[in-house]
Amino acid sequence: MVPLLLVLLLALILFGAGFAVKILWWVAIAVLVLWLIGFVARPKGGSGRWYRW
């Protein structure tokens, strides 16, 4: 019974980690796209930075 529970726990942890990594990849791609849009559409005058920090 204990080995079965350990295998199920390991599968749950690996599935959760895989799901979290997939979500993080999508977030990273979205941030990259927003950064590229901001880089292309930045104002011509001033400091040239489209972000405030």
Backbone as JSON Lines, residues from 0, in Angstrom:
{"i":0,"aa":"M","n":[0.81,-1.19,0.0],"ca":[0.0,0.0,0.0],"c":[0.86,1.27,0.0]}
{"i":1,"aa":"V","n":[1.93,1.26,0.78],"ca":[2.8,2.44,0.87],"c":[3.51,2.71,-0.46]}
{"i":2,"aa":"P","n":[4.07,1.68,-1.15],"ca":[4.69,1.97,-2.45],"c":[3.7,2.54,-3.47]}
{"i":3,"aa":"L","n":[2.47,2.06,-3.44],"ca":[1.46,2.57,-4.35],"c":[1.18,4.05,-4.07]}
{"i":4,"aa":"L","n":[1.08,4.4,-2.8],"ca":[0.87,5.81,-2.43],"c":[2.07,6.67,-2.84]}
{"i":5,"aa":"L","n":[3.27,6.15,-2.67],"ca":[4.46,6.91,-3.07],"c":[4.5,7.13,-4.58]}
{"i":6,"aa":"V","n":[4.14,6.1,-5.35],"ca":[4.11,6.25,-6.81],"c":[3.05,7.26,-7.22]}
{"i":7,"aa":"L","n":[1.88,7.2,-6.6],"ca":[0.82,8.17,-6.92],"c":[1.23,9.59,-6.53]}
{"i":8,"aa":"L","n":[1.89,9.73,-5.39],"ca":[2.36,11.05,-4.97],"c":[3.42,11.59,-5.93]}
{"i":9,"aa":"L","n":[4.34,10.72,-6.36],"ca":[5.36,11.13,-7.31],"c":[4.75,11.55,-8.64]}
{"i":10,"aa":"A","n":[3.76,10.79,-9.11],"ca":[3.09,11.14,-10.37],"c":[2.37,12.47,-10.24]}
{"i":11,"aa":"L","n":[1.74,12.72,-9.1],"ca":[1.04,13.98,-8.88],"c":[2.01,15.15,-8.86]}
{"i":12,"aa":"I","n":[3.15,14.98,-8.2],"ca":[4.15,16.04,-8.13],"c":[4.71,16.33,-9.53]}
{"i":13,"aa":"L","n":[5.03,15.27,-10.28],"ca":[5.59,15.48,-11.62],"c":[4.56,16.12,-12.54]}
{"i":14,"aa":"F","n":[3.3,15.72,-12.46],"ca":[2.26,16.33,-13.29],"c":[2.09,17.8,-12.92]}
{"i":15,"aa":"G","n":[2.1,18.09,-11.63],"ca":[1.95,19.49,-11.19],"c":[3.12,20.34,-11.64]}
{"i":16,"aa":"A","n":[4.33,19.8,-11.56],"ca":[5.51,20.56,-11.99],"c":[5.47,20.78,-13.5]}
{"i":17,"aa":"G","n":[5.07,19.76,-14.24],"ca":[4.98,19.9,-15.69],"c":[3.94,20.93,-16.09]}
{"i":18,"aa":"F","n":[2.81,20.95,-15.39],"ca":[1.76,21.93,-15.67],"c":[2.25,23.33,-15.34]}
{"i":19,"aa":"A","n":[2.94,23.49,-14.21],"ca":[3.45,24.81,-13.81],"c":[4.49,25.3,-14.8]}
{"i":20,"aa":"V","n":[5.36,24.42,-15.27],"ca":[6.4,24.83,-16.24],"c":[5.74,25.24,-17.55]}
{"i":21,"aa":"K","n":[4.69,24.52,-17.96],"ca":[4.0,24.89,-19.2],"c":[3.35,26.26,-19.07]}
{"i":22,"aa":"I","n":[2.73,26.53,-17.93],"ca":[2.13,27.85,-17.69],"c":[3.21,28.93,-17.71]}
{"i":23,"aa":"L","n":[4.36,28.66,-17.09],"ca":[5.44,29.65,-17.06],"c":[5.98,29.93,-18.46]}
{"i":24,"aa":"W","n":[6.03,28.91,-19.33],"ca":[6.46,29.13,-20.71],"c":[5.5,30.06,-21.43]}
{"i":25,"aa":"W","n":[4.18,29.85,-21.25],"ca":[3.2,30.73,-21.9],"c":[3.3,32.15,-21.36]}
{"i":26,"aa":"V","n":[3.54,32.31,-20.06],"ca":[3.7,33.65,-19.48],"c":[4.95,34.32,-20.05]}
{"i":27,"aa":"A","n":[6.04,33.55,-20.17],"ca":[7.28,34.11,-20.71],"c":[7.1,34.54,-22.17]}
{"i":28,"aa":"I","n":[6.37,33.76,-22.95],"ca":[6.12,34.12,-24.35],"c":[5.27,35.38,-24.43]}
{"i":29,"aa":"A","n":[4.25,35.49,-23.58],"ca":[3.4,36.69,-23.57],"c":[4.21,37.93,-23.2]}
{"i":30,"aa":"V","n":[5.07,37.82,-22.19],"ca":[5.9,38.96,-21.79],"c":[6.87,39.34,-22.89]}
{"i":31,"aa":"L","n":[7.44,38.35,-23.57],"ca":[8.35,38.64,-24.68],"c":[7.63,39.36,-25.81]}
{"i":32,"aa":"V","n":[6.42,38.94,-26.14],"ca":[5.66,39.59,-27.2],"c":[5.34,41.03,-26.81]}
{"i":33,"aa":"L","n":[4.91,41.25,-25.55],"ca":[4.62,42.61,-25.1],"c":[5.87,43.48,-25.13]}
{"i":34,"aa":"W","n":[7.01,42.92,-24.75],"ca":[8.26,43.68,-24.77],"c":[8.64,44.05,-26.19]}
{"i":35,"aa":"L","n":[8.49,43.1,-27.13],"ca":[8.81,43.39,-28.52],"c":[7.88,44.44,-29.11]}
{"i":36,"aa":"I","n":[6.59,44.37,-28.77],"ca":[5.66,45.4,-29.25],"c":[6.04,46.77,-28.69]}
{"i":37,"aa":"G","n":[6.37,46.82,-27.42],"ca":[6.8,48.07,-26.82],"c":[8.11,48.57,-27.39]}
{"i":38,"aa":"F","n":[8.99,47.68,-27.75],"ca":[10.27,48.08,-28.34],"c":[10.06,48.66,-29.73]}
{"i":39,"aa":"V","n":[9.17,48.07,-30.5],"ca":[8.91,48.55,-31.86],"c":[8.09,49.84,-31.83]}
{"i":40,"aa":"A","n":[7.13,49.94,-30.91],"ca":[6.22,51.08,-30.89],"c":[6.66,52.15,-29.89]}
{"i":41,"aa":"R","n":[7.93,52.2,-29.58],"ca":[8.38,53.2,-28.61],"c":[8.34,54.59,-29.22]}
{"i":42,"aa":"P","n":[8.21,55.6,-28.38],"ca":[8.17,56.97,-28.91],"c":[9.5,57.38,-29.53]}
{"i":43,"aa":"K","n":[9.41,58.23,-30.53],"ca":[10.62,58.65,-31.25],"c":[11.45,59.66,-30.44]}
{"i":44,"aa":"G","n":[10.8,60.55,-29.73],"ca":[11.54,61.56,-28.98],"c":[11.71,61.17,-27.52]}
{"i":45,"aa":"G","n":[12.4,62.0,-26.77],"ca":[12.57,61.75,-25.34],"c":[13.65,60.72,-25.08]}
{"i":46,"aa":"S","n":[13.44,59.98,-24.02],"ca":[14.46,59.01,-23.62],"c":[14.41,57.76,-24.48]}
{"i":47,"aa":"G","n":[13.3,57.55,-25.17],"ca":[13.19,56.37,-26.01],"c":[12.7,55.14,-25.28]}
{"i":48,"aa":"R","n":[12.45,55.29,-23.98],"ca":[11.96,54.15,-23.21],"c":[10.44,54.24,-23.12]}
{"i":49,"aa":"W","n":[9.76,53.13,-23.36],"ca":[8.3,53.11,-23.28],"c":[7.81,52.68,-21.92]}
{"i":50,"aa":"Y","n":[8.71,52.25,-21.05],"ca":[8.32,51.85,-19.71],"c":[8.77,52.92,-18.74]}
{"i":51,"aa":"R","n":[8.21,52.91,-17.54],"ca":[8.47,53.99,-16.58],"c":[9.65,53.74,-15.66]}
{"i":52,"aa":"W","n":[10.08,52.49,-15.52],"ca":[11.19,52.2,-14.61],"c":[12.41,52.14,-15.41]}
